Amino acid sequence: MSQNIKTDGTSRRSIGARQNPDTESAILDAALDLLLTKGPKGLTMDAVARKAKAGKATIYRWWPTRGALLLAIYGRIKGPHAHADTGQLETDISAFFDHVFAFWQGDAGRVFAQIIAQAQGDAEVAEALRQYRCDRIDDWLVVLKRADARGELSNDIAPEQIAEVIIALAWQHLLIDRLDAKGADLARIVASGILKGR
Amino acid sequence: MSQNIKTDGTSRRSIGARQNPDTESAILDAALDLLLTKGPKGLTMDAVARKAKAGKATIYRWWPTRGALLLAIYGRIKGPHAHADTGQLETDISAFFDHVFAFWQGDAGRVFAQIIAQAQGDAEVAEALRQYRCDRIDDWLVVLKRADARGELSNDIAPEQIAEVIIALAWQHLLIDRLDAKGADLARIVASGILKGR
C-alpha cells in the first residue's frame, strides 16, 4: 500500500498541484516579459502559455486568476523582504520607504503600478491586490508590536491604522512618480503622530 | 482700427479658444458616457468627436491631451467644492473625507480611479494628474493656514506634508474600494500627528 501511495488519487492531485520550480520560473519570466513589453493588455493566459511553452491548464491551476498571476510576477521580482529592526520605529519606517522607493525605480515599480491600475477595472486583480495589501499590513503589525513592546506607541491610533498610513504614502509616491522622496521625511510625518510625547 | 480688432490674428485666436458652453457640455457629456460605457480604451478623440457631433480640432484646441480631457470630465462631475470651515482642523479634515468618499461612490469615483490608472501608462495623463494634485494641495494649504492662525498646528510637519498625507489616504481608500471608511477615524489619524499637545 505504501508503495502505491503515488498512484493514489489524492497524492497524485497534490503532486500535480505542487509547482515544478523550472516550469514556474519559465511561466513567470514569460509573463513578466509580456507585461513589460506589451503592457497589461498583452498579458493573456494564451500568450503566457505560448511564450513559456507551458500548458494553459497548468497556468490556470497554479494561478487561477489574472490577479493571482500579476501578484506572482511581482512577488518573483520582489523576493523575500524583511522589515528592518533598528530598535526604533521611526528608523524602521524610514528604512522601509528608502528600500521600497529604490526597488520601485526598476521594473518592479512599473509592475506594481500596473497591478494597481488593473485593479481599477478588474475585480479579480482588485481582490488579489486587497489580499496582498492585507499581508503587508500583517508584516507591519510585527514591526509595530516590537515598537509597542519598547513603549514607543501612543494609545491614540490602532497599529492597523499606522500600517495603513505607511502603505498609503508608499503607494501615493509610486502613483505620482515621486520615488525620489526621502524615507526619513516620510517617517517623521508618520512617527510624529504615533509616538509618545511628540 | 478698433473696429477691426476682431479680425486681428491674436484676437481671433483668443475668440476661437474661448469655449462655447453648449459645445463644451456636449463634448464632456459624450466623453463621460464613452468612459463609463466603453472604459478608458473607448475614450478616443475620434469617438468623442463623433458622439458629440463636434470637430476634432475643437476638442484638441480646448483639451490638447487625453489627460486634460479626462480631468475636465472629472471636473465637470465634481463641480466646485469648498473645504468646510468648522473652526477646527480635525473636523474640517473629517468633513472632507466624508464628502469625497460619498462623492466617489458614484460615477465620479470610477472616473477618478480610471484617471489614476491611466496615468500609470500615459505620460500626458500622469502630468495632468500631477497638476490636479498640486491644485488640491493648494486648496488644503488655505485650510491649514487657517488652522495655523488659530494656533492648532505643531511645528514638526510642513503644511504641504499634511496635505500630502490627507490626499494619500483619500486615494488609497478609493483604489482599494474602502469608501465606507469613517472620515472621523481618518481625521483622527492625521490630526494626532500634527496638532499641538497630542
mmCIF file of C-alpha atoms in Angstrom:
data_model
loop_
_atom_site.group_PDB
_atom_site.id
_atom_site.type_symbol
_atom_site.label_atom_id
_atom_site.label_comp_id
_atom_site.label_asym_id
_atom_site.label_seq_id
_atom_site.Cartn_x
_atom_site.Cartn_y
_atom_site.Cartn_z
ATOM 1 C CA MET A 1 0.000 0.000 0.000
ATOM 2 C CA SER A 2 2.753 2.413 0.941
ATOM 3 C CA GLN A 3 4.486 1.616 -2.359
ATOM 4 C CA ASN A 4 1.360 2.661 -4.215
ATOM 5 C CA ILE A 5 0.951 5.983 -2.490
ATOM 6 C CA LYS A 6 1.979 7.930 -5.574
ATOM 7 C CA THR A 7 -0.735 6.336 -7.642
ATOM 8 C CA ASP A 8 -3.419 7.200 -5.100
ATOM 9 C CA GLY A 9 -5.734 9.864 -6.423
ATOM 10 C CA THR A 10 -5.236 12.346 -3.631
ATOM 11 C CA SER A 11 -1.482 12.108 -3.742
ATOM 12 C CA ARG A 12 -1.451 12.474 -7.486
ATOM 13 C CA ARG A 13 -3.510 15.590 -7.267
ATOM 14 C CA SER A 14 -1.199 17.046 -4.653
ATOM 15 C CA ILE A 15 1.810 16.183 -6.825
ATOM 16 C CA GLY A 16 0.123 17.807 -9.785
ATOM 17 C CA ALA A 17 -0.618 20.918 -7.791
ATOM 18 C CA ARG A 18 2.928 21.146 -6.457
ATOM 19 C CA GLN A 19 4.752 23.621 -8.612
ATOM 20 C CA ASN A 20 7.745 22.488 -10.604
ATOM 21 C CA PRO A 21 10.259 25.288 -9.947
ATOM 22 C CA ASP A 22 11.605 25.287 -13.527
ATOM 23 C CA THR A 23 8.147 25.479 -15.080
ATOM 24 C CA GLU A 24 7.117 28.080 -12.531
ATOM 25 C CA SER A 25 10.167 30.206 -13.401
ATOM 26 C CA ALA A 26 9.576 29.849 -17.126
ATOM 27 C CA ILE A 27 5.938 30.921 -16.806
ATOM 28 C CA LEU A 28 6.616 33.889 -14.530
ATOM 29 C CA ASP A 29 9.570 35.041 -16.656
ATOM 30 C CA ALA A 30 7.404 34.873 -19.767
ATOM 31 C CA ALA A 31 4.589 36.727 -18.024
ATOM 32 C CA LEU A 32 6.921 39.482 -16.775
ATOM 33 C CA ASP A 33 8.409 39.883 -20.233
ATOM 34 C CA LEU A 34 4.953 40.176 -21.807
ATOM 35 C CA LEU A 35 3.835 42.683 -19.190
ATOM 36 C CA LEU A 36 6.891 44.893 -19.709
ATOM 37 C CA THR A 37 6.986 44.690 -23.499
ATOM 38 C CA LYS A 38 3.276 44.513 -24.425
ATOM 39 C CA GLY A 39 1.685 46.190 -21.403
ATOM 40 C CA PRO A 40 -1.098 44.713 -19.295
ATOM 41 C CA LYS A 41 -3.288 44.082 -22.351
ATOM 42 C CA GLY A 42 -0.624 41.761 -23.753
ATOM 43 C CA LEU A 43 -0.626 39.638 -20.618
ATOM 44 C CA THR A 44 -3.165 36.999 -21.626
ATOM 45 C CA MET A 45 -3.059 33.394 -20.441
ATOM 46 C CA ASP A 46 -2.758 32.305 -24.100
ATOM 47 C CA ALA A 47 0.271 34.495 -24.719
ATOM 48 C CA VAL A 48 1.958 33.371 -21.498
ATOM 49 C CA ALA A 49 1.358 29.702 -22.329
ATOM 50 C CA ARG A 50 2.779 30.144 -25.848
ATOM 51 C CA LYS A 51 5.824 32.058 -24.700
ATOM 52 C CA ALA A 52 6.623 29.760 -21.769
ATOM 53 C CA LYS A 53 5.802 26.597 -23.806
ATOM 54 C CA ALA A 54 3.555 25.553 -20.927
ATOM 55 C CA GLY A 55 0.009 24.221 -20.856
ATOM 56 C CA LYS A 56 -2.732 26.757 -20.211
ATOM 57 C CA ALA A 57 -4.287 24.303 -17.756
ATOM 58 C CA THR A 58 -1.065 24.335 -15.716
ATOM 59 C CA ILE A 59 -1.048 28.111 -15.566
ATOM 60 C CA TYR A 60 -4.709 28.251 -14.544
ATOM 61 C CA ARG A 61 -4.181 25.563 -11.897
ATOM 62 C CA TRP A 62 -1.347 27.471 -10.245
ATOM 63 C CA TRP A 63 -2.679 30.994 -10.755
ATOM 64 C CA PRO A 64 -6.436 30.753 -11.211
ATOM 65 C CA THR A 65 -6.905 34.464 -11.959
ATOM 66 C CA ARG A 66 -5.092 37.226 -13.794
ATOM 67 C CA GLY A 67 -4.763 38.976 -10.445
ATOM 68 C CA ALA A 68 -3.025 35.988 -8.892
ATOM 69 C CA LEU A 69 -0.651 35.798 -11.861
ATOM 70 C CA LEU A 70 0.127 39.529 -11.704
ATOM 71 C CA LEU A 71 0.895 39.347 -7.991
ATOM 72 C CA ALA A 72 3.031 36.247 -8.556
ATOM 73 C CA ILE A 73 5.063 38.132 -11.181
ATOM 74 C CA TYR A 74 5.563 40.946 -8.704
ATOM 75 C CA GLY A 75 6.411 38.554 -5.880
ATOM 76 C CA ARG A 76 9.059 36.910 -8.050
ATOM 77 C CA ILE A 77 10.827 40.218 -8.789
ATOM 78 C CA LYS A 78 10.459 41.249 -5.192
ATOM 79 C CA GLY A 79 11.785 38.139 -3.497
ATOM 80 C CA PRO A 80 11.658 37.885 0.279
ATOM 81 C CA HIS A 81 11.863 41.152 2.187
ATOM 82 C CA ALA A 82 12.139 41.503 5.937
ATOM 83 C CA HIS A 83 11.493 44.849 7.577
ATOM 84 C CA ALA A 84 14.476 46.466 9.276
ATOM 85 C CA ASP A 85 14.693 46.081 13.037
ATOM 86 C CA THR A 86 16.749 49.095 14.059
ATOM 87 C CA GLY A 87 15.429 49.255 17.609
ATOM 88 C CA GLN A 88 13.466 52.419 16.831
ATOM 89 C CA LEU A 89 10.176 52.621 14.930
ATOM 90 C CA GLU A 90 10.896 55.855 13.074
ATOM 91 C CA THR A 91 14.135 54.498 11.601
ATOM 92 C CA ASP A 92 12.425 51.193 10.747
ATOM 93 C CA ILE A 93 9.814 53.170 8.789
ATOM 94 C CA SER A 94 12.465 55.359 7.171
ATOM 95 C CA ALA A 95 14.407 52.265 6.057
ATOM 96 C CA PHE A 96 11.244 50.794 4.562
ATOM 97 C CA PHE A 97 10.485 53.867 2.429
ATOM 98 C CA ASP A 98 14.090 54.098 1.205
ATOM 99 C CA HIS A 99 14.123 50.388 0.378
ATOM 100 C CA VAL A 100 10.791 50.287 -1.428
ATOM 101 C CA PHE A 101 11.353 53.524 -3.376
ATOM 102 C CA ALA A 102 14.747 52.284 -4.631
ATOM 103 C CA PHE A 103 13.216 48.912 -5.511
ATOM 104 C CA TRP A 104 10.274 50.513 -7.318
ATOM 105 C CA GLN A 105 12.583 52.549 -9.537
ATOM 106 C CA GLY A 106 13.214 49.389 -11.556
ATOM 107 C CA ASP A 107 10.749 47.099 -13.338
ATOM 108 C CA ALA A 108 9.119 46.315 -10.012
ATOM 109 C CA GLY A 109 7.590 49.776 -9.719
ATOM 110 C CA ARG A 110 6.107 49.566 -13.205
ATOM 111 C CA VAL A 111 4.690 46.137 -12.459
ATOM 112 C CA PHE A 112 3.181 47.156 -9.129
ATOM 113 C CA ALA A 113 1.736 50.389 -10.560
ATOM 114 C CA GLN A 114 0.156 48.313 -13.352
ATOM 115 C CA ILE A 115 -1.357 45.976 -10.766
ATOM 116 C CA ILE A 116 -2.968 48.936 -9.002
ATOM 117 C CA ALA A 117 -4.125 50.301 -12.372
ATOM 118 C CA GLN A 118 -5.582 46.948 -13.498
ATOM 119 C CA ALA A 119 -7.348 46.578 -10.164
ATOM 120 C CA GLN A 120 -9.467 49.624 -11.058
ATOM 121 C CA GLY A 121 -11.283 47.740 -13.799
ATOM 122 C CA ASP A 122 -10.822 44.043 -12.977
ATOM 123 C CA ALA A 123 -12.441 42.556 -9.871
ATOM 124 C CA GLU A 124 -10.026 39.593 -9.736
ATOM 125 C CA VAL A 125 -6.984 41.829 -9.765
ATOM 126 C CA ALA A 126 -8.666 44.065 -7.169
ATOM 127 C CA GLU A 127 -9.221 41.069 -4.897
ATOM 128 C CA ALA A 128 -5.624 39.851 -5.299
ATOM 129 C CA LEU A 129 -4.348 43.353 -4.546
ATOM 130 C CA ARG A 130 -6.551 43.667 -1.465
ATOM 131 C CA GLN A 131 -5.195 40.367 -0.173
ATOM 132 C CA TYR A 132 -1.618 41.420 -0.923
ATOM 133 C CA ARG A 133 -2.169 44.683 0.968
ATOM 134 C CA CYS A 134 -3.603 42.804 3.969
ATOM 135 C CA ASP A 135 -0.465 40.651 4.046
ATOM 136 C CA ARG A 136 1.726 43.750 4.039
ATOM 137 C CA ILE A 137 -0.325 45.228 6.893
ATOM 138 C CA ASP A 138 0.295 41.996 8.812
ATOM 139 C CA ASP A 139 4.049 42.395 8.199
ATOM 140 C CA TRP A 140 3.859 45.894 9.654
ATOM 141 C CA LEU A 141 1.950 44.682 12.706
ATOM 142 C CA VAL A 142 5.011 42.633 13.672
ATOM 143 C CA VAL A 143 7.199 45.754 13.481
ATOM 144 C CA LEU A 144 4.626 47.817 15.377
ATOM 145 C CA LYS A 145 4.279 45.158 18.073
ATOM 146 C CA ARG A 146 8.015 45.389 18.695
ATOM 147 C CA ALA A 147 7.729 49.183 18.911
ATOM 148 C CA ASP A 148 4.833 48.864 21.326
ATOM 149 C CA ALA A 149 6.803 46.434 23.494
ATOM 150 C CA ARG A 150 9.529 49.100 23.707
ATOM 151 C CA GLY A 151 6.843 51.575 24.831
ATOM 152 C CA GLU A 152 7.122 53.707 21.685
ATOM 153 C CA LEU A 153 3.475 53.885 20.590
ATOM 154 C CA SER A 154 0.909 56.316 21.882
ATOM 155 C CA ASN A 155 -2.523 54.861 22.537
ATOM 156 C CA ASP A 156 -4.362 57.194 20.180
ATOM 157 C CA ILE A 157 -4.047 55.203 16.987
ATOM 158 C CA ALA A 158 -4.505 51.491 16.314
ATOM 159 C CA PRO A 159 -1.461 49.715 14.809
ATOM 160 C CA GLU A 160 -3.534 48.710 11.744
ATOM 161 C CA GLN A 161 -4.185 52.390 11.075
ATOM 162 C CA ILE A 162 -0.492 53.232 11.343
ATOM 163 C CA ALA A 163 0.260 50.482 8.832
ATOM 164 C CA GLU A 164 -2.426 51.852 6.508
ATOM 165 C CA VAL A 165 -0.920 55.333 6.552
ATOM 166 C CA ILE A 166 2.554 53.960 5.759
ATOM 167 C CA ILE A 167 1.196 51.913 2.857
ATOM 168 C CA ALA A 168 -0.950 54.797 1.568
ATOM 169 C CA LEU A 169 2.076 57.099 1.488
ATOM 170 C CA ALA A 170 4.196 54.481 -0.273
ATOM 171 C CA TRP A 171 1.579 53.838 -2.989
ATOM 172 C CA GLN A 172 0.956 57.555 -3.456
ATOM 173 C CA HIS A 173 4.629 58.197 -4.183
ATOM 174 C CA LEU A 174 4.685 55.360 -6.697
ATOM 175 C CA LEU A 175 1.499 56.500 -8.429
ATOM 176 C CA ILE A 176 2.617 60.098 -8.893
ATOM 177 C CA ASP A 177 6.228 59.131 -9.666
ATOM 178 C CA ARG A 178 7.765 60.754 -6.629
ATOM 179 C CA LEU A 179 10.119 57.928 -5.735
ATOM 180 C CA ASP A 180 12.863 60.451 -5.050
ATOM 181 C CA ALA A 181 11.254 61.311 -1.701
ATOM 182 C CA LYS A 182 13.410 60.820 1.381
ATOM 183 C CA GLY A 183 12.385 57.983 3.665
ATOM 184 C CA ALA A 184 13.390 59.996 6.722
ATOM 185 C CA ASP A 185 10.988 62.833 5.820
ATOM 186 C CA LEU A 186 8.048 60.479 5.382
ATOM 187 C CA ALA A 187 8.934 58.511 8.505
ATOM 188 C CA ARG A 188 8.937 61.731 10.514
ATOM 189 C CA ILE A 189 5.429 62.556 9.301
ATOM 190 C CA VAL A 190 4.125 59.147 10.257
ATOM 191 C CA ALA A 191 6.020 58.956 13.529
ATOM 192 C CA SER A 192 5.080 62.423 14.724
ATOM 193 C CA GLY A 193 1.516 61.234 15.055
ATOM 194 C CA ILE A 194 2.063 57.926 16.752
ATOM 195 C CA LEU A 195 4.990 58.257 19.091
ATOM 196 C CA LYS A 196 4.539 59.151 22.719
ATOM 197 C CA GLY A 197 5.477 62.658 23.740
ATOM 198 C CA ARG A 198 5.821 64.113 20.249
ATOM 199 C CA MET B 1 -8.578 100.258 -36.082
ATOM 200 C CA SER B 2 -10.645 99.478 -33.007
ATOM 201 C CA GLN B 3 -13.490 98.221 -35.246
ATOM 202 C CA ASN B 4 -11.137 95.731 -36.806
ATOM 203 C CA ILE B 5 -9.910 94.256 -33.583
ATOM 204 C CA LYS B 6 -11.862 91.035 -34.082
ATOM 205 C CA THR B 7 -10.190 90.361 -37.394
ATOM 206 C CA ASP B 8 -6.736 90.724 -35.876
ATOM 207 C CA GLY B 9 -4.989 87.377 -35.712
ATOM 208 C CA THR B 10 -4.372 87.338 -31.988
ATOM 209 C CA SER B 11 -7.939 88.313 -31.107
ATOM 210 C CA ARG B 12 -9.378 85.723 -33.454
ATOM 211 C CA ARG B 13 -7.300 83.065 -31.833
ATOM 212 C CA SER B 14 -8.468 84.110 -28.383
ATOM 213 C CA ILE B 15 -12.104 84.025 -29.546
ATOM 214 C CA GLY B 16 -11.565 80.597 -31.060
ATOM 215 C CA ALA B 17 -10.054 79.353 -27.814
ATOM 216 C CA ARG B 18 -12.959 80.654 -25.746
ATOM 217 C CA GLN B 19 -15.215 77.714 -25.035
ATOM 218 C CA ASN B 20 -18.820 77.748 -26.154
ATOM 219 C CA PRO B 21 -20.620 76.385 -23.056
ATOM 220 C CA ASP B 22 -23.103 74.269 -25.072
ATOM 221 C CA THR B 23 -20.403 72.689 -27.189
ATOM 222 C CA GLU B 24 -18.254 72.184 -24.101
ATOM 223 C CA SER B 25 -21.129 70.441 -22.311
ATOM 224 C CA ALA B 26 -21.878 68.239 -25.320
ATOM 225 C CA ILE B 27 -18.257 67.168 -25.626
ATOM 226 C CA LEU B 28 -17.754 66.452 -21.932
ATOM 227 C CA ASP B 29 -21.093 64.598 -21.677
ATOM 228 C CA ALA B 30 -20.130 62.459 -24.662
ATOM 229 C CA ALA B 31 -16.686 61.812 -23.221
ATOM 230 C CA LEU B 32 -18.085 60.817 -19.815
ATOM 231 C CA ASP B 33 -20.583 58.484 -21.437
ATOM 232 C CA LEU B 34 -17.861 56.824 -23.516
ATOM 233 C CA LEU B 35 -15.617 56.448 -20.482
ATOM 234 C CA LEU B 36 -18.352 54.823 -18.400
ATOM 235 C CA THR B 37 -19.739 52.561 -21.118
ATOM 236 C CA LYS B 38 -16.621 51.625 -23.120
ATOM 237 C CA GLY B 39 -13.910 52.088 -20.496
ATOM 238 C CA PRO B 40 -10.792 54.201 -20.906
ATOM 239 C CA LYS B 41 -9.850 52.450 -24.152
ATOM 240 C CA GLY B 42 -13.105 53.649 -25.705
ATOM 241 C CA LEU B 43 -12.319 57.264 -24.888
ATOM 242 C CA THR B 44 -10.618 58.293 -28.125
ATOM 243 C CA MET B 45 -10.764 61.805 -29.569
ATOM 244 C CA ASP B 46 -12.408 60.328 -32.708
ATOM 245 C CA ALA B 47 -15.168 58.667 -30.723
ATOM 246 C CA VAL B 48 -15.798 61.790 -28.640
ATOM 247 C CA ALA B 49 -15.991 63.972 -31.771
ATOM 248 C CA ARG B 50 -18.436 61.564 -33.447
ATOM 249 C CA LYS B 51 -20.651 61.218 -30.398
ATOM 250 C CA ALA B 52 -20.714 64.953 -29.579
ATOM 251 C CA LYS B 53 -21.024 65.923 -33.263
ATOM 252 C CA ALA B 54 -18.089 68.278 -32.711
ATOM 253 C CA GLY B 55 -14.924 68.861 -34.691
ATOM 254 C CA LYS B 56 -11.837 67.004 -33.539
ATOM 255 C CA ALA B 57 -9.863 70.236 -33.962
ATOM 256 C CA THR B 58 -12.174 71.923 -31.454
ATOM 257 C CA ILE B 59 -11.655 69.170 -28.904
ATOM 258 C CA TYR B 60 -7.884 69.238 -29.346
ATOM 259 C CA ARG B 61 -7.807 73.030 -29.071
ATOM 260 C CA TRP B 62 -9.677 73.007 -25.763
ATOM 261 C CA TRP B 63 -8.149 69.854 -24.289
ATOM 262 C CA PRO B 64 -4.828 69.269 -26.014
ATOM 263 C CA THR B 65 -4.176 65.927 -24.300
ATOM 264 C CA ARG B 66 -6.160 62.895 -23.208
ATOM 265 C CA GLY B 67 -5.124 63.748 -19.655
ATOM 266 C CA ALA B 68 -6.588 67.239 -19.920
ATOM 267 C CA LEU B 69 -9.835 65.788 -21.294
ATOM 268 C CA LEU B 70 -10.042 63.161 -18.539
ATOM 269 C CA LEU B 71 -9.529 65.754 -15.814
ATOM 270 C CA ALA B 72 -12.106 68.029 -17.475
ATOM 271 C CA ILE B 73 -14.647 65.178 -17.415
ATOM 272 C CA TYR B 74 -13.926 64.682 -13.734
ATOM 273 C CA GLY B 75 -14.057 68.416 -13.005
ATOM 274 C CA ARG B 76 -17.475 68.610 -14.672
ATOM 275 C CA ILE B 77 -18.953 65.854 -12.485
ATOM 276 C CA LYS B 78 -17.276 67.314 -9.444
ATOM 277 C CA GLY B 79 -18.332 70.924 -9.795
ATOM 278 C CA PRO B 80 -16.965 73.497 -7.375
ATOM 279 C CA HIS B 81 -16.117 72.235 -3.905
ATOM 280 C CA ALA B 82 -15.051 74.380 -0.992
ATOM 281 C CA HIS B 83 -13.496 72.812 2.070
ATOM 282 C CA ALA B 84 -15.509 73.022 5.263
ATOM 283 C CA ASP B 85 -14.500 75.728 7.719
ATOM 284 C CA THR B 86 -15.709 74.328 11.033
ATOM 285 C CA GLY B 87 -13.268 76.289 13.144
ATOM 286 C CA GLN B 88 -11.278 73.139 13.969
ATOM 287 C CA LEU B 89 -8.831 71.375 11.672
ATOM 288 C CA GLU B 90 -9.729 67.823 12.677
ATOM 289 C CA THR B 91 -13.408 68.326 11.880
ATOM 290 C CA ASP B 92 -12.509 70.075 8.602
ATOM 291 C CA ILE B 93 -10.480 67.006 7.629
ATOM 292 C CA SER B 94 -13.226 64.651 8.783
ATOM 293 C CA ALA B 95 -15.807 66.559 6.696
ATOM 294 C CA PHE B 96 -13.532 66.314 3.656
ATOM 295 C CA PHE B 97 -13.164 62.530 3.867
ATOM 296 C CA ASP B 98 -16.906 62.031 4.372
ATOM 297 C CA HIS B 99 -17.686 64.332 1.445
ATOM 298 C CA VAL B 100 -15.193 62.844 -1.001
ATOM 299 C CA PHE B 101 -15.976 59.224 -0.091
ATOM 300 C CA ALA B 102 -19.705 59.797 -0.625
ATOM 301 C CA PHE B 103 -18.987 61.602 -3.893
ATOM 302 C CA TRP B 104 -16.651 58.863 -5.116
ATOM 303 C CA GLN B 105 -19.301 56.189 -4.595
ATOM 304 C CA GLY B 106 -20.986 57.410 -7.796
ATOM 305 C CA ASP B 107 -19.556 57.696 -11.299
ATOM 306 C CA ALA B 108 -17.023 60.205 -10.044
ATOM 307 C CA GLY B 109 -15.061 57.567 -8.151
ATOM 308 C CA ARG B 110 -14.873 55.313 -11.208
ATOM 309 C CA VAL B 111 -13.721 58.227 -13.338
ATOM 310 C CA PHE B 112 -11.059 59.374 -10.886
ATOM 311 C CA ALA B 113 -9.802 55.816 -10.318
ATOM 312 C CA GLN B 114 -9.526 55.429 -14.107
ATOM 313 C CA ILE B 115 -7.540 58.657 -14.303
ATOM 314 C CA ILE B 116 -5.068 57.323 -11.739
ATOM 315 C CA ALA B 117 -4.948 54.001 -13.602
ATOM 316 C CA GLN B 118 -4.391 55.644 -16.989
ATOM 317 C CA ALA B 119 -1.666 57.831 -15.511
ATOM 318 C CA GLN B 120 0.397 54.672 -14.905
ATOM 319 C CA GLY B 121 0.955 54.130 -18.607
ATOM 320 C CA ASP B 122 0.319 57.534 -20.240
ATOM 321 C CA ALA B 123 2.688 60.445 -19.581
ATOM 322 C CA GLU B 124 0.098 63.080 -20.563
ATOM 323 C CA VAL B 125 -2.469 61.747 -18.125
ATOM 324 C CA ALA B 126 0.250 61.488 -15.479
ATOM 325 C CA GLU B 127 1.170 65.136 -15.977
ATOM 326 C CA ALA B 128 -2.482 66.261 -15.827
ATOM 327 C CA LEU B 129 -2.980 64.239 -12.637
ATOM 328 C CA ARG B 130 0.156 65.677 -11.042
ATOM 329 C CA GLN B 131 -1.096 69.187 -11.795
ATOM 330 C CA TYR B 132 -4.539 68.356 -10.425
ATOM 331 C CA ARG B 133 -2.991 67.003 -7.224
ATOM 332 C CA CYS B 134 -0.882 70.172 -6.821
ATOM 333 C CA ASP B 135 -4.055 72.247 -7.084
ATOM 334 C CA ARG B 136 -5.707 70.156 -4.392
ATOM 335 C CA ILE B 137 -2.653 70.579 -2.151
ATOM 336 C CA ASP B 138 -3.005 74.352 -2.648
ATOM 337 C CA ASP B 139 -6.645 74.123 -1.563
ATOM 338 C CA TRP B 140 -5.538 72.364 1.604
ATOM 339 C CA LEU B 141 -2.886 74.971 2.322
ATOM 340 C CA VAL B 142 -5.683 77.527 2.710
ATOM 341 C CA VAL B 143 -7.391 75.316 5.302
ATOM 342 C CA LEU B 144 -4.106 74.610 7.064
ATOM 343 C CA LYS B 145 -3.192 78.297 7.140
ATOM 344 C CA ARG B 146 -6.449 78.986 8.961
ATOM 345 C CA ALA B 147 -5.642 76.210 11.437
ATOM 346 C CA ASP B 148 -2.155 77.599 11.943
ATOM 347 C CA ALA B 149 -3.578 81.084 12.568
ATOM 348 C CA ARG B 150 -5.716 79.522 15.312
ATOM 349 C CA GLY B 151 -2.520 78.011 16.783
ATOM 350 C CA GLU B 152 -3.577 74.439 16.037
ATOM 351 C CA LEU B 153 -0.517 73.147 14.166
ATOM 352 C CA SER B 154 2.614 71.785 15.743
ATOM 353 C CA ASN B 155 5.859 72.875 14.142
ATOM 354 C CA ASP B 156 7.075 69.364 13.359
ATOM 355 C CA ILE B 157 5.468 68.909 9.973
ATOM 356 C CA ALA B 158 5.190 71.254 6.994
ATOM 357 C CA PRO B 159 1.625 72.040 5.829
ATOM 358 C CA GLU B 160 2.410 70.583 2.374
ATOM 359 C CA GLN B 161 3.251 67.278 4.036
ATOM 360 C CA ILE B 162 -0.002 67.276 5.974
ATOM 361 C CA ALA B 163 -1.890 67.876 2.730
ATOM 362 C CA GLU B 164 0.011 65.015 1.084
ATOM 363 C CA VAL B 165 -0.948 62.586 3.845
ATOM 364 C CA ILE B 166 -4.631 63.568 3.572
ATOM 365 C CA ILE B 167 -4.597 63.113 -0.190
ATOM 366 C CA ALA B 168 -2.657 59.838 0.023
ATOM 367 C CA LEU B 169 -5.228 58.408 2.436
ATOM 368 C CA ALA B 170 -8.126 59.553 0.261
ATOM 369 C CA TRP B 171 -6.674 57.989 -2.916
ATOM 370 C CA GLN B 172 -5.780 54.778 -1.083
ATOM 371 C CA HIS B 173 -9.377 54.293 0.056
ATOM 372 C CA LEU B 174 -10.632 54.859 -3.482
ATOM 373 C CA LEU B 175 -8.088 52.491 -5.038
ATOM 374 C CA ILE B 176 -8.828 49.602 -2.689
ATOM 375 C CA ASP B 177 -12.579 50.296 -2.641
ATOM 376 C CA ARG B 178 -12.807 51.176 1.032
ATOM 377 C CA LEU B 179 -15.057 54.198 0.637
ATOM 378 C CA ASP B 180 -17.078 53.052 3.645
ATOM 379 C CA ALA B 181 -14.343 54.325 5.984
ATOM 380 C CA LYS B 182 -15.374 56.931 8.539
ATOM 381 C CA GLY B 183 -13.996 60.412 7.983
ATOM 382 C CA ALA B 184 -13.664 60.947 11.719
ATOM 383 C CA ASP B 185 -11.369 57.915 12.081
ATOM 384 C CA LEU B 186 -9.070 59.051 9.297
ATOM 385 C CA ALA B 187 -9.097 62.644 10.531
ATOM 386 C CA ARG B 188 -8.023 61.467 13.976
ATOM 387 C CA ILE B 189 -5.048 59.610 12.484
ATOM 388 C CA VAL B 190 -3.932 62.663 10.525
ATOM 389 C CA ALA B 191 -4.627 65.126 13.307
ATOM 390 C CA SER B 192 -2.927 63.120 16.038
ATOM 391 C CA GLY B 193 0.366 63.801 14.317
ATOM 392 C CA ILE B 194 0.013 67.454 13.570
ATOM 393 C CA LEU B 195 -1.872 69.065 16.386
ATOM 394 C CA LYS B 196 -0.126 70.626 19.328
ATOM 395 C CA GLY B 197 -0.204 68.740 22.581
ATOM 396 C CA ARG B 198 -1.497 65.444 21.219
#
